[in-house]
Short mmCIF file of C-alpha atoms and ligand atoms in Angstrom, two decimals:
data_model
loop_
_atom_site.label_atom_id
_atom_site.label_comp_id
_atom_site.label_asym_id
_atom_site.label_seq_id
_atom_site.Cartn_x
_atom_site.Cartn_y
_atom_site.Cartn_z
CA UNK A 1 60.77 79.76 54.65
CA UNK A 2 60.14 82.32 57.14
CA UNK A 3 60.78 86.07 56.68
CA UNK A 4 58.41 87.93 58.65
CA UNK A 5 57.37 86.91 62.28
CA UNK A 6 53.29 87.68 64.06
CA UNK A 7 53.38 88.25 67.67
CA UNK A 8 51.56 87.12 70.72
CA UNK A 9 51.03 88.11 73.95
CA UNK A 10 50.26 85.84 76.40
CA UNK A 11 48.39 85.64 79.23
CA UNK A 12 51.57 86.28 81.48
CA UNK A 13 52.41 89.19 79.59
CA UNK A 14 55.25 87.75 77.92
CA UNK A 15 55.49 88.61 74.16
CA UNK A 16 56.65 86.15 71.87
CA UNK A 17 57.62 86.09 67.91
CA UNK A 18 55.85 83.10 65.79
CA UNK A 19 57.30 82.37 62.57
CA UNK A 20 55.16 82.78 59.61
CA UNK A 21 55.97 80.12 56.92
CA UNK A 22 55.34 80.98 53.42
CA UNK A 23 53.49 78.72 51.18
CA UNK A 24 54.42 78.64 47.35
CA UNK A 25 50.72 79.59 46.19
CA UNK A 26 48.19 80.36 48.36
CA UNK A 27 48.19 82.01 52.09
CA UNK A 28 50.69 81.75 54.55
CA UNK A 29 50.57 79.98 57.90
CA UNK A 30 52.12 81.11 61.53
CA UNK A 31 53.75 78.29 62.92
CA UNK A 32 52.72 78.24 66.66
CA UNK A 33 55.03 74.98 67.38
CA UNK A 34 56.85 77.48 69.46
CA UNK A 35 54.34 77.87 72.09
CA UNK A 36 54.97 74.85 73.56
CA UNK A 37 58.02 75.90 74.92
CA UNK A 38 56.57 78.50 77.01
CA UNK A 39 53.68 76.55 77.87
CA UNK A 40 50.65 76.94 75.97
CA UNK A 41 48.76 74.94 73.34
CA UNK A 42 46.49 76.16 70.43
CA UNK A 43 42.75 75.04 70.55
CA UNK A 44 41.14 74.26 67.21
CA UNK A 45 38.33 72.07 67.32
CA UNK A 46 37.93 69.82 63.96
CA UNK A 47 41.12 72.16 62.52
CA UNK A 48 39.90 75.07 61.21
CA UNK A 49 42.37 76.92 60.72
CA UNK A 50 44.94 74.49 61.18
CA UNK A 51 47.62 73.59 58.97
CA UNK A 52 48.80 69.97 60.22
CA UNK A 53 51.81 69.86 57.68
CA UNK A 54 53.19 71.15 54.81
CA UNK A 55 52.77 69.51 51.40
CA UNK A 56 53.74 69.61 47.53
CA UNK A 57 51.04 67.61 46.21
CA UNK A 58 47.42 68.88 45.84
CA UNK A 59 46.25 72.79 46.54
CA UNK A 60 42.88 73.84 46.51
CA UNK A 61 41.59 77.38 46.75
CA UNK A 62 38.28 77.12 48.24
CA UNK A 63 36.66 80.74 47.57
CA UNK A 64 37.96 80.68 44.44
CA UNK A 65 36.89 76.92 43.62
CA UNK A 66 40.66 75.73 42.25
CA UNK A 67 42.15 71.99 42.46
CA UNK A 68 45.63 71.69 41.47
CA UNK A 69 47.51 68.64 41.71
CA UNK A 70 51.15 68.97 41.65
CA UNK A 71 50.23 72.25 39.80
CA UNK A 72 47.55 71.46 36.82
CA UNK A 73 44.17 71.91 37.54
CA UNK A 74 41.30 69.24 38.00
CA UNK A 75 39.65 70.10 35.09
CA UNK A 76 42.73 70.25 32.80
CA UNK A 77 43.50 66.65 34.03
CA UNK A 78 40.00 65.52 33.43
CA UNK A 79 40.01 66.51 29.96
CA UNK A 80 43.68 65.51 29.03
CA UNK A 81 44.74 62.44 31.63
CA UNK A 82 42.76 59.37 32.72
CA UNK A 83 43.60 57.91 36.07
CA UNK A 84 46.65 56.06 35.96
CA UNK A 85 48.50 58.79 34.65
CA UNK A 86 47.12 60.86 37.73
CA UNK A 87 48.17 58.15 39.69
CA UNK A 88 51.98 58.61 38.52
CA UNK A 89 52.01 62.18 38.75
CA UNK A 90 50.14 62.23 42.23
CA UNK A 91 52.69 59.76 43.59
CA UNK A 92 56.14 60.75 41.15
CA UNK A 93 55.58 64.94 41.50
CA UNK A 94 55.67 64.90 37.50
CA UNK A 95 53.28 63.61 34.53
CA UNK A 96 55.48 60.57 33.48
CA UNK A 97 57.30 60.31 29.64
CA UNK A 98 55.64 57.65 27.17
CA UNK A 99 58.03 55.30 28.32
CA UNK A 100 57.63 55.76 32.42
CA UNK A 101 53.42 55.38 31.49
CA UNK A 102 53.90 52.41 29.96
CA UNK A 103 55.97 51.01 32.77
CA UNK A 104 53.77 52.44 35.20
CA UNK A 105 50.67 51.00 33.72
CA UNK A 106 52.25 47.54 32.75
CA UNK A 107 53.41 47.40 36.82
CA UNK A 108 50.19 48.64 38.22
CA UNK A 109 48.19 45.93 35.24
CA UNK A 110 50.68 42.82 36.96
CA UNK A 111 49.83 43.35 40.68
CA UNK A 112 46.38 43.38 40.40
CA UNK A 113 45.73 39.65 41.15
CA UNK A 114 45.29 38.47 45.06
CA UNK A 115 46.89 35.89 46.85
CA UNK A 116 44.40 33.13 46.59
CA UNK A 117 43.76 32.58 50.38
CA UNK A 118 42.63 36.26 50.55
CA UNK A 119 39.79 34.78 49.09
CA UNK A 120 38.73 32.91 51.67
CA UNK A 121 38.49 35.82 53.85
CA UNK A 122 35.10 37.00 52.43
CA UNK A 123 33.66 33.89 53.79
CA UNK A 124 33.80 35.21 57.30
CA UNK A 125 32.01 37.96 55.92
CA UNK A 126 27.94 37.59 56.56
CA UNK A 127 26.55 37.95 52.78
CA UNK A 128 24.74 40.89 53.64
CA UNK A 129 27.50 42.65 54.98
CA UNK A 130 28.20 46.46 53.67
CA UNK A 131 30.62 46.21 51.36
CA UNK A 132 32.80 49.03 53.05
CA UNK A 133 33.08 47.29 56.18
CA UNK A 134 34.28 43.99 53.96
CA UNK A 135 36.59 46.86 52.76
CA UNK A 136 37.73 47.70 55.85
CA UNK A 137 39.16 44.33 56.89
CA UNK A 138 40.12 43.03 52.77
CA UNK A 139 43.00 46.31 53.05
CA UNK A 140 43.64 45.79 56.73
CA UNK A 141 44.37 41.98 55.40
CA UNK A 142 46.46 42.49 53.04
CA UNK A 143 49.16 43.92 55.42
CA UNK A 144 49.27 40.67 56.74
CA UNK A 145 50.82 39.20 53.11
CA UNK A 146 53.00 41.96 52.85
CA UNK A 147 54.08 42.80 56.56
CA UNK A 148 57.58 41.14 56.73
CA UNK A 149 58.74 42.00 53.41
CA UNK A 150 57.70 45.13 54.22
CA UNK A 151 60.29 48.60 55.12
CA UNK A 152 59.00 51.55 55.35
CA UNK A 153 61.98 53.61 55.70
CA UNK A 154 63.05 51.97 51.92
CA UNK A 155 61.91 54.31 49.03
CA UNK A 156 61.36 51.53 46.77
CA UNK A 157 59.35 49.03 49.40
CA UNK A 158 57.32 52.14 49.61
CA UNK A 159 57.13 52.18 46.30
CA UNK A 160 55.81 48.45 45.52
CA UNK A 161 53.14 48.97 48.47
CA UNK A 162 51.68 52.07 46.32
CA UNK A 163 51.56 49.91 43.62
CA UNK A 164 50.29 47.08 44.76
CA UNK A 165 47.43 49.40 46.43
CA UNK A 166 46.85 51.13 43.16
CA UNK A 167 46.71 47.57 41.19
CA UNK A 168 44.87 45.71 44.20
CA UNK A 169 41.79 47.83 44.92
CA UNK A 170 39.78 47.43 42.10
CA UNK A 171 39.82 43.98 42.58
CA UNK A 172 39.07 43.83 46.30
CA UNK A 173 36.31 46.42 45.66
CA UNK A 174 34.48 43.67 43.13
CA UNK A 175 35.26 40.73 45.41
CA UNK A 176 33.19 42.52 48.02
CA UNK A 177 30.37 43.11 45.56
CA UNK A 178 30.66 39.72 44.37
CA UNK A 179 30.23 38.52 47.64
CA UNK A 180 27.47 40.36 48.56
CA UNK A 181 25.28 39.23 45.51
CA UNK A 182 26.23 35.41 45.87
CA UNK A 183 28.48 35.50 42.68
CA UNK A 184 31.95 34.01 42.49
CA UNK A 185 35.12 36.27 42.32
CA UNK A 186 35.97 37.04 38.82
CA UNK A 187 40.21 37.47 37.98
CA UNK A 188 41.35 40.44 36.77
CA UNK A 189 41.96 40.60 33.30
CA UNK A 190 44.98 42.07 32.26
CA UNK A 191 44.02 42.94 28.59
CA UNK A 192 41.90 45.85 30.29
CA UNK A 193 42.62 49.55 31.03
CA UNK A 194 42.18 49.50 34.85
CA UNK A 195 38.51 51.39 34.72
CA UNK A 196 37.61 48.35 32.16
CA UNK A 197 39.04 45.64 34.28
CA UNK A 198 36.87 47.06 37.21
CA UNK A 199 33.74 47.05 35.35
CA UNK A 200 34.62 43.25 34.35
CA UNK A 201 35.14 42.19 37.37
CA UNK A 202 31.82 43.89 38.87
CA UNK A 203 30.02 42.87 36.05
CA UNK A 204 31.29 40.11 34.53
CA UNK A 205 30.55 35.95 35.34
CA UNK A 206 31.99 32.82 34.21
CA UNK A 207 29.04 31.70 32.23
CA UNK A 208 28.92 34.85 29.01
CA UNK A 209 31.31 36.89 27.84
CA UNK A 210 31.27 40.40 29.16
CA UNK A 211 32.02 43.68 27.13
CA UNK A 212 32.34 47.14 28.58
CA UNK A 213 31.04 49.96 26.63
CA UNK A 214 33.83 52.37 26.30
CA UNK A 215 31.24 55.26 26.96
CA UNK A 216 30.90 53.91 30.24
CA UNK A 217 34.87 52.94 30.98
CA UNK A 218 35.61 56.62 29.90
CA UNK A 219 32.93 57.69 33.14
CA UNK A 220 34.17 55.44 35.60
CA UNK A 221 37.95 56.29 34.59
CA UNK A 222 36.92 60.17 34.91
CA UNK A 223 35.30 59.28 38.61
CA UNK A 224 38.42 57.71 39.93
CA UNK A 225 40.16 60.45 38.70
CA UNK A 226 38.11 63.11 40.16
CA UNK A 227 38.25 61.46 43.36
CA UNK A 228 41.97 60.96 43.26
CA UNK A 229 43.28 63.04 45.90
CA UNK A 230 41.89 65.98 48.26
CA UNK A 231 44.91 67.15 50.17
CA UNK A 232 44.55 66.94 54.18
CA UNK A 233 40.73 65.69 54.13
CA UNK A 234 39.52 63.40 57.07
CA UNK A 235 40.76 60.18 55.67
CA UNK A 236 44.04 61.41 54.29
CA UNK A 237 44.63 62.94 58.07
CA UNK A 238 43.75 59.32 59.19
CA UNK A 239 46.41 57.29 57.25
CA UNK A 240 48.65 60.41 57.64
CA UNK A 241 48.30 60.16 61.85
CA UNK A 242 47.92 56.28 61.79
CA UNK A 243 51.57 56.06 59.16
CA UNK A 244 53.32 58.46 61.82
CA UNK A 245 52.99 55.64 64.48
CA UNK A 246 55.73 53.99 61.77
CA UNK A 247 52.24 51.00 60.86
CA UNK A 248 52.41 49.48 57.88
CA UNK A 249 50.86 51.26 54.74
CA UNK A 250 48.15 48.72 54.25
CA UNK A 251 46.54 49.07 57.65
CA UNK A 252 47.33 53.11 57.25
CA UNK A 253 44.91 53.02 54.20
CA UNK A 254 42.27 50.65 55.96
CA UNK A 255 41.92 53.25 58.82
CA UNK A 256 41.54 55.89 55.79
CA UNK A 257 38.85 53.72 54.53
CA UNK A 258 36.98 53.95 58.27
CA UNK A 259 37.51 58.28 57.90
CA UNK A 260 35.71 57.89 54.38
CA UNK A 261 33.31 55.76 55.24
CA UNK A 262 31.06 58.46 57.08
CA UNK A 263 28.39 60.64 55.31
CA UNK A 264 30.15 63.77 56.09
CA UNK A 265 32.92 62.60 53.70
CA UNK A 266 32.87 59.31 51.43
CA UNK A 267 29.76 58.26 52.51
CA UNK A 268 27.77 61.42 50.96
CA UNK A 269 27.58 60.11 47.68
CA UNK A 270 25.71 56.62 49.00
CA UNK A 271 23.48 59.39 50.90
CA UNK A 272 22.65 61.72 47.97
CA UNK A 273 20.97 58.63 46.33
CA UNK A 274 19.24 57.61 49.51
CA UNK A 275 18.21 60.91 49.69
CA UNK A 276 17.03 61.97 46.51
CA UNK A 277 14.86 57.97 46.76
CA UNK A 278 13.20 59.43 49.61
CA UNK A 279 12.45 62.78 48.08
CA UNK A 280 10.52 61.19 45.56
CA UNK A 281 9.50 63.38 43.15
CA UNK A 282 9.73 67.02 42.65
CA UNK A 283 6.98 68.37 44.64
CA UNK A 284 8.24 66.78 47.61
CA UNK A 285 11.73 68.91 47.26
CA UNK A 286 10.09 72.62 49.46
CA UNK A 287 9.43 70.18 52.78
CA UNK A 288 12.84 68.90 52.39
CA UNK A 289 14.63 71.97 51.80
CA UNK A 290 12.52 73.76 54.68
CA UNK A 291 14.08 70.26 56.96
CA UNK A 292 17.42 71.31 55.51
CA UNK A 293 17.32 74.77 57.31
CA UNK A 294 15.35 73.86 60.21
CA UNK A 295 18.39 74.04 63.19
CA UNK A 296 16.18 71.49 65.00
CA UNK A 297 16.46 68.69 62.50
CA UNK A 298 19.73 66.84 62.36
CA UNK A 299 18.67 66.50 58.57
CA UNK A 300 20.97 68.44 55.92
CA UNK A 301 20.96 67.86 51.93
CA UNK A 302 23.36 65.49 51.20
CA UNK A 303 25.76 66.60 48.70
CA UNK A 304 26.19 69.99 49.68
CA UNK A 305 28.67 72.23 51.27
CA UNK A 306 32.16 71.55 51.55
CA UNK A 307 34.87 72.44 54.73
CA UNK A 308 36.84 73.89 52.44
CA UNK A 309 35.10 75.04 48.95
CA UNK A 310 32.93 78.12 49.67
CA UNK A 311 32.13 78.34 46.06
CA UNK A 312 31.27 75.25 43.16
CA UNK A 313 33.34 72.50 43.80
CA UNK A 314 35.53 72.29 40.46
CA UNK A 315 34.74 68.77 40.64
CA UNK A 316 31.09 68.61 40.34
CA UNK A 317 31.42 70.75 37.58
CA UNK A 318 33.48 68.18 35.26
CA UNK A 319 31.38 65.57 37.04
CA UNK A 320 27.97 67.09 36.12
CA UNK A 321 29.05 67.45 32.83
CA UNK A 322 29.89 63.72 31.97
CA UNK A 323 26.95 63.17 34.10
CA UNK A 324 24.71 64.74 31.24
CA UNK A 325 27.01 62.74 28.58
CA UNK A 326 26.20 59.21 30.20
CA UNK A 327 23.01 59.18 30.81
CA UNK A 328 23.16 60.89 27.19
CA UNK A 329 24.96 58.10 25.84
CA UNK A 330 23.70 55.15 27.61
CA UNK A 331 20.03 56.66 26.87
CA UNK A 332 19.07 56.37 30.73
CA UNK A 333 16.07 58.49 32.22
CA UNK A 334 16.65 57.77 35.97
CA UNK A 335 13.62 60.04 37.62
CA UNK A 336 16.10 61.24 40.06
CA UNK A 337 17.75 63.51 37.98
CA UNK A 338 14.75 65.67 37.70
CA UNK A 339 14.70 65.21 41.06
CA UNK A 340 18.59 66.19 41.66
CA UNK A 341 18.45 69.24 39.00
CA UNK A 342 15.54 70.84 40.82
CA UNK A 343 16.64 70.36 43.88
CA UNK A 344 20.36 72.23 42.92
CA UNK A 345 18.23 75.07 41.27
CA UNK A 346 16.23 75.35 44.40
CA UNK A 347 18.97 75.49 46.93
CA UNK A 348 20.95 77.87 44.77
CA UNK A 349 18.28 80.34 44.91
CA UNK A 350 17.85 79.94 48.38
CA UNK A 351 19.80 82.78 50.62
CA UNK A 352 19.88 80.34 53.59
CA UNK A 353 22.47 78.11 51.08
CA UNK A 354 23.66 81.25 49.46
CA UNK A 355 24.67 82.75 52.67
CA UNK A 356 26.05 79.58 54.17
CA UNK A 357 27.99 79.00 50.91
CA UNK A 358 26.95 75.42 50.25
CA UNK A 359 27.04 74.40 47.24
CA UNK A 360 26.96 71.04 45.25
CA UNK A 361 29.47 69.12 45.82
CA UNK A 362 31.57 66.18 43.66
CA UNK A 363 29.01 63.72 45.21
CA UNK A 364 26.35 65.49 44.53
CA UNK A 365 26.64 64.25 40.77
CA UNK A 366 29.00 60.99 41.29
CA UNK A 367 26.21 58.74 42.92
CA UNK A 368 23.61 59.28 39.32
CA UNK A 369 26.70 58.51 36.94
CA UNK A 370 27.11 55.50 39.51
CA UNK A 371 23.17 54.30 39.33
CA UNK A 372 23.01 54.95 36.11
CA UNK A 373 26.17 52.63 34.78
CA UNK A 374 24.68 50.02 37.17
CA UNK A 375 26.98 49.97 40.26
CA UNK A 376 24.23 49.29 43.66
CA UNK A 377 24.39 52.28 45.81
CA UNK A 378 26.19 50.13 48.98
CA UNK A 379 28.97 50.25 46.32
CA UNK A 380 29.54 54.16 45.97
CA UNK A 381 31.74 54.71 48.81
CA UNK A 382 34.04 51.33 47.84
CA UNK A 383 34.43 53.59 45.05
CA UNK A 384 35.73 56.58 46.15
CA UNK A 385 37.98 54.14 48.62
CA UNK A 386 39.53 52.94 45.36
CA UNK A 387 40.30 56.17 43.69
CA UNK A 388 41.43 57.97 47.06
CA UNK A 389 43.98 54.98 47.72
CA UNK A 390 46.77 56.62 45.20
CA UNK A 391 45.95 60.30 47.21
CA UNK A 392 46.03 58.46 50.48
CA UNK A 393 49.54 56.70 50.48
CA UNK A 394 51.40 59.47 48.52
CA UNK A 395 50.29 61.43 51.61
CA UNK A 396 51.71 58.92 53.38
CA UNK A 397 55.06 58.48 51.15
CA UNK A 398 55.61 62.42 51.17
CA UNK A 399 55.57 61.97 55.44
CA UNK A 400 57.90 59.49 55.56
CA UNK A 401 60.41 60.82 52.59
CA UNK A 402 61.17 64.16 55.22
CA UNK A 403 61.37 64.04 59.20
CA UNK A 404 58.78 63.20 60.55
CA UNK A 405 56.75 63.44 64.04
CA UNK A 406 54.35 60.85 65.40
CA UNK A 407 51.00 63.04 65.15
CA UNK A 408 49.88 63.32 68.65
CA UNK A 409 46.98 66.07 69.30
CA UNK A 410 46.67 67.73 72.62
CA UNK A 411 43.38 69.14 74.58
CA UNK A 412 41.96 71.46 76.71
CA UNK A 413 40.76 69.03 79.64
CA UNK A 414 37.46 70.11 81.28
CA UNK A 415 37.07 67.05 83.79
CA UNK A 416 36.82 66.43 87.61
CA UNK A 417 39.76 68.29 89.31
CA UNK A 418 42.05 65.61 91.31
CA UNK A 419 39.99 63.75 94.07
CA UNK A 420 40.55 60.74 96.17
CA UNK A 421 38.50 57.39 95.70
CA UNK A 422 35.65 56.88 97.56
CA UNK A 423 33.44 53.81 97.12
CA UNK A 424 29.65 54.69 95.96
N1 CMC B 1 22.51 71.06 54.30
C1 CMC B 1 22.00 72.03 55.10
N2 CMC B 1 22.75 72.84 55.86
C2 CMC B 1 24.07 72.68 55.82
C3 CMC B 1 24.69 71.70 55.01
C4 CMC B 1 23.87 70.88 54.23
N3 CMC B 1 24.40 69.95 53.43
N4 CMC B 1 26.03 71.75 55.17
C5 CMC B 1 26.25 72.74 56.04
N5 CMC B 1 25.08 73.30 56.45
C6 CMC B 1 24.90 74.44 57.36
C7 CMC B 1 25.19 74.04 58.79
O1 CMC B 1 24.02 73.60 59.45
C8 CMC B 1 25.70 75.35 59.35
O2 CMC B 1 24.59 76.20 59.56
P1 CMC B 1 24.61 77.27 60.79
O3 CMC B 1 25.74 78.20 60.49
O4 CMC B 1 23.27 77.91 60.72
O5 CMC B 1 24.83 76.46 62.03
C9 CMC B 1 26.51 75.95 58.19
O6 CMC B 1 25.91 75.42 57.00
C10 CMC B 1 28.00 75.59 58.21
O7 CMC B 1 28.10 74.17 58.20
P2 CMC B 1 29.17 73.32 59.02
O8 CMC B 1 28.56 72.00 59.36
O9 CMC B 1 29.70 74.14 60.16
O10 CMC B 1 30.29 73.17 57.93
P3 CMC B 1 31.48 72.15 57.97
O11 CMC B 1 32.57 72.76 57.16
O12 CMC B 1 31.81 71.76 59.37
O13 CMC B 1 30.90 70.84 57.25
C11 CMC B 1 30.28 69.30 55.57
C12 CMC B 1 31.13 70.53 55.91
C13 CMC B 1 30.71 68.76 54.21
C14 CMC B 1 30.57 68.19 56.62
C15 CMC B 1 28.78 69.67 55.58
O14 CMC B 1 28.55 70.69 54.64
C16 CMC B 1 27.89 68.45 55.29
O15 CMC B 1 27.61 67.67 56.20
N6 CMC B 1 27.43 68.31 53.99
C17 CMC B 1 26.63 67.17 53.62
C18 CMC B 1 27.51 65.94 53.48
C19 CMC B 1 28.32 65.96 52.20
O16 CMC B 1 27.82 66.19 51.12
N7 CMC B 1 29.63 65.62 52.35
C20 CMC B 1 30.52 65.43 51.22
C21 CMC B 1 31.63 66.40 51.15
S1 CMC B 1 32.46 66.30 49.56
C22 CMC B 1 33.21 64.76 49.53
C23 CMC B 1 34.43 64.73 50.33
O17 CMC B 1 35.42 65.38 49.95
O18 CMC B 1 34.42 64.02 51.34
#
């Protein structure tokens, strides 16, 4: 809805009106998809202030530190939902009755088994292979058992794919550890809650029975819940741009998977641990921190700052919390939490963080909840690809449910002006 109008004048002199769309919370935007017309494009490298749609499903008030999705707030969910129901409201707009959860749950528990001869994919797959780049091509292969039966202008196919991505993860996610480590594939077990049936299938082997310690379900169901969904973040753009081509959701959430994999985004909490190994020990933290703030070192301390939270990041609060519960509960001392916890007090007193605004992020915390319940570190960002799946194709459902443009950026070229060949 647009009620008031800003106004431009352009190069040429001519003065134009540009719509400025009001947002239900939170600011408003000016819609330059007018300029177009009289022949000018915005330039906003890595989209800083650019809005690339509108959406009903997450907000998030960076100075202020606020995640909503569909209206409650992160830590509201974190104490009163586990994932699946944040999976039906992320996806469905609304937390479902007794009676949808059960459905919901009993739907997403029944697709979580693979077509056998995805199986035999992972032996293409060098044993040593990162387990997100098995991830990679496990999603991107699963669009070729679902491609034909597959419309994505039907509500309800769209429907079954989110499910079957919801229910199919975890299960992908533990073949590629399984793989890695030389174990076979375990089934899923559909006695589990889906945080348990993950942990089995990680953990568990043919030869002993395997219980999970509902201390440690109750973490790993909090992390895929904190990571659910982070409104128009690098990978969610990806799927979002690679689903406006009309692809098929499956390969959509593989190219999200790519996005996530860097250390800028997914990647970060794998880092934090790497990082916080080679710190060492406490007294080694001053030389890092002075590497951190050096402009001539590419290095920067993993786990801090955010594009978009210029203040805590709501989830590293609930995550540092159960952080201090597990290793409570599980009675681990992992070194690197002295490590991590002197490190956060350090760069919190420092002005070059406090000026800059960086502060600890979600994977700041995730990674030592993650080492600490025994999940490798090549694992962490497998992870965070599981939980993001249910934010990444309800992105993608909320695109295709309105009209919808194939996303197509445009630049400001700087190249050779027009010249004719000439052989060198
Ligand atoms: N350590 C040291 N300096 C930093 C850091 C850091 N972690 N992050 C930003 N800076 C500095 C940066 O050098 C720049 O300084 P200056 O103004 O002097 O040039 C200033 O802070 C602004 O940084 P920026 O790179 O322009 O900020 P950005 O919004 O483009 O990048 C970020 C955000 C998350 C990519 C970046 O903070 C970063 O690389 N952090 C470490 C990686 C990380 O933890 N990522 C996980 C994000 S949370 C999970 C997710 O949602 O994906």
């Amino acid at each position: 809805m647009a009620d008031q109008n800003a106004t431009l004048t352009l190069p040429t002199g001519e003065v134009i009106e540009l719509p400025v769309l009001r947002g239900s919370y939170g600011p408003d935007v000016i819609d330059v998809s007018g300029l177009l017309k009289a022949g000018f494009f915005t330039y906003d490298p890595g989209f800083m202030s650019t809005a690339a749609t509108d959406s009903t499903i997450t907000y998030i008030d960076g100075d202020e530190g606020v995640l909503l999705h569909r209206g409650y707030s992160i830590e509201d969910l974190a104490e009163n939902s586990n994932y699946l129901e944040t999976c039906y409201l992320l996806w469905y707009g609304e937390l479902p009755s007794k009676m949808q959860k059960q459905e919901f749950v009993t739907s997403i528990t029944r697709h979580t088994m693979l077509n056998e001869s995805l199986a035999h994919f992972f032996d293409g797959f060098h044993h040593n292979a990162h387990p997100m780049a098995m991830m990679c091509g496990a999603v991107g292969a699963l669009s070729a058992f679902y491609h034909d039966v597959m419309d994505i202008r039907s509500e309800h196919h769209r429907e079954i794919a989110a499910h079957r991505l919801v229910a199919k993860m975890p299960t992908l996610a533990a073949m590629c550890y399984k793989h890695s480590i030389g174990q076979p594939f375990m089934y899923p077990r559909n006695d589990l809650s889906y945080a348990a049936n993950f942990l089995y299938m990680m953990f568990g082997t043919p030869c002993e029975d395997y219980t999970v310690s509902p201390a440690v379900e109750e973490a790993m169901d909090r992390i895929f819940l904190l990571h659910a969904d982070h409104e128009q973040n690098a990978s969610t753009s990806t799927v979002r741009l690679a689903g406006s081509t009309g692809a098929n959701p499956f390969a959509c959430v593989s190219a999200g998977i790519g996005a996530l994999w860097g250390p800028a985004h997914g990647g970060a909490n794998e880092a934090v641990l790497r990082m916080l190994d080679e710190i060492g020990t406490v007294e080694n933290i001053p030389m890092f921190i002075d590497k951190a703030k050096n402009p001539d070192d590419p290095f920067k301390l993993m786990g801090f700052g955010h594009r978009v939270y210029k203040n805590f990041d709501p989830r590293a609060k609930v995550m540092k919390a159960s952080c201090d519960d597990v290793l409570a509960e599980l009675g681990v001392k992992d070194p690197r939490l002295a490590v991590a916890m002197e490190l956060e007090q350090i760069a919190l007193s420092d002005p070059y963080f406090a000026e800059r605004k960086l502060f600890p992020n979600v994977d700041f915390y995730s990674g030592i909840i993650l080492s600490a319940i025994g999940i490798p570190t090549s694992m962490f960002t497998v992870i965070f690809a599981v939980s993001r799946t249910i934010g990444w194709i309800s992105h993608w459902h909320e695109m295709i449910s309105s009209p919808y443009k194939i996303g197509r950026p445009r630049q400001l070229y700087t190249g050779e002006l027009p010249r004719p060949y000439r052989a060198k």
